[in-house]
């Protein structure tokens, strides 16, 4: 339950922060900063996951079910 409250808090405040950021900077620059922040958060998580499983399985696991239909 706590994680849902935290997620709702971040979801709600992102609209306020986005509205403020778009008035202060160019929208393309704001999107660039959002992508940099998201990449810096997700990169360590994904590297830890990729070290547990072989990397060659990941690209094939998404393409095979999609191309089968």
XYZ file of C-alpha atoms in Angstrom:
69
model
C 0.000 0.000 0.000
C 2.861 2.330 0.751
C 4.302 1.845 -2.732
C 0.960 2.789 -4.291
C 0.865 5.994 -2.281
C 4.418 6.848 -3.294
C 3.612 6.145 -6.952
C 0.491 8.328 -6.781
C 2.488 11.118 -5.171
C 5.157 11.076 -7.882
C 2.532 10.754 -10.611
C 0.648 13.797 -9.340
C 3.648 15.990 -8.717
C 5.114 15.274 -12.136
C 2.344 17.313 -13.790
C 3.027 20.299 -11.561
C 6.780 20.013 -12.080
C 6.304 19.598 -15.839
C 4.103 22.669 -16.071
C 6.690 24.698 -14.171
C 9.602 23.312 -16.212
C 7.947 24.032 -19.571
C 7.545 27.690 -18.641
C 11.223 27.951 -17.677
C 12.928 26.045 -20.519
C 12.442 24.812 -24.052
C 10.205 21.686 -24.181
C 12.830 19.696 -26.101
C 15.392 20.478 -23.407
C 12.984 19.406 -20.663
C 12.353 16.102 -22.451
C 16.111 15.594 -22.815
C 16.622 16.092 -19.082
C 13.753 13.716 -18.282
C 15.318 11.039 -20.471
C 18.735 11.536 -18.889
C 17.271 11.242 -15.389
C 15.242 8.148 -16.312
C 18.263 6.525 -17.967
C 20.474 7.173 -14.970
C 17.880 5.512 -12.726
C 17.124 2.535 -14.989
C 20.676 1.725 -16.161
C 21.943 0.268 -12.841
C 18.738 -1.731 -12.437
C 18.939 -3.172 -15.940
C 22.654 -3.952 -15.645
C 21.994 -5.915 -12.476
C 19.204 -7.823 -14.244
C 21.324 -8.528 -17.329
C 24.139 -9.936 -15.196
C 21.773 -12.555 -13.806
C 20.596 -13.806 -17.225
C 22.397 -14.115 -20.552
C 21.985 -11.071 -22.767
C 21.283 -13.092 -25.929
C 17.983 -14.379 -24.542
C 16.504 -10.893 -24.128
C 16.397 -9.752 -27.774
C 15.057 -13.106 -28.927
C 12.381 -13.365 -26.275
C 10.585 -10.251 -27.511
C 10.899 -10.857 -31.252
C 9.892 -14.497 -31.473
C 6.379 -14.251 -30.011
C 5.702 -11.070 -31.988
C 6.795 -12.506 -35.328
C 4.985 -15.809 -34.737
C 1.623 -14.114 -35.210
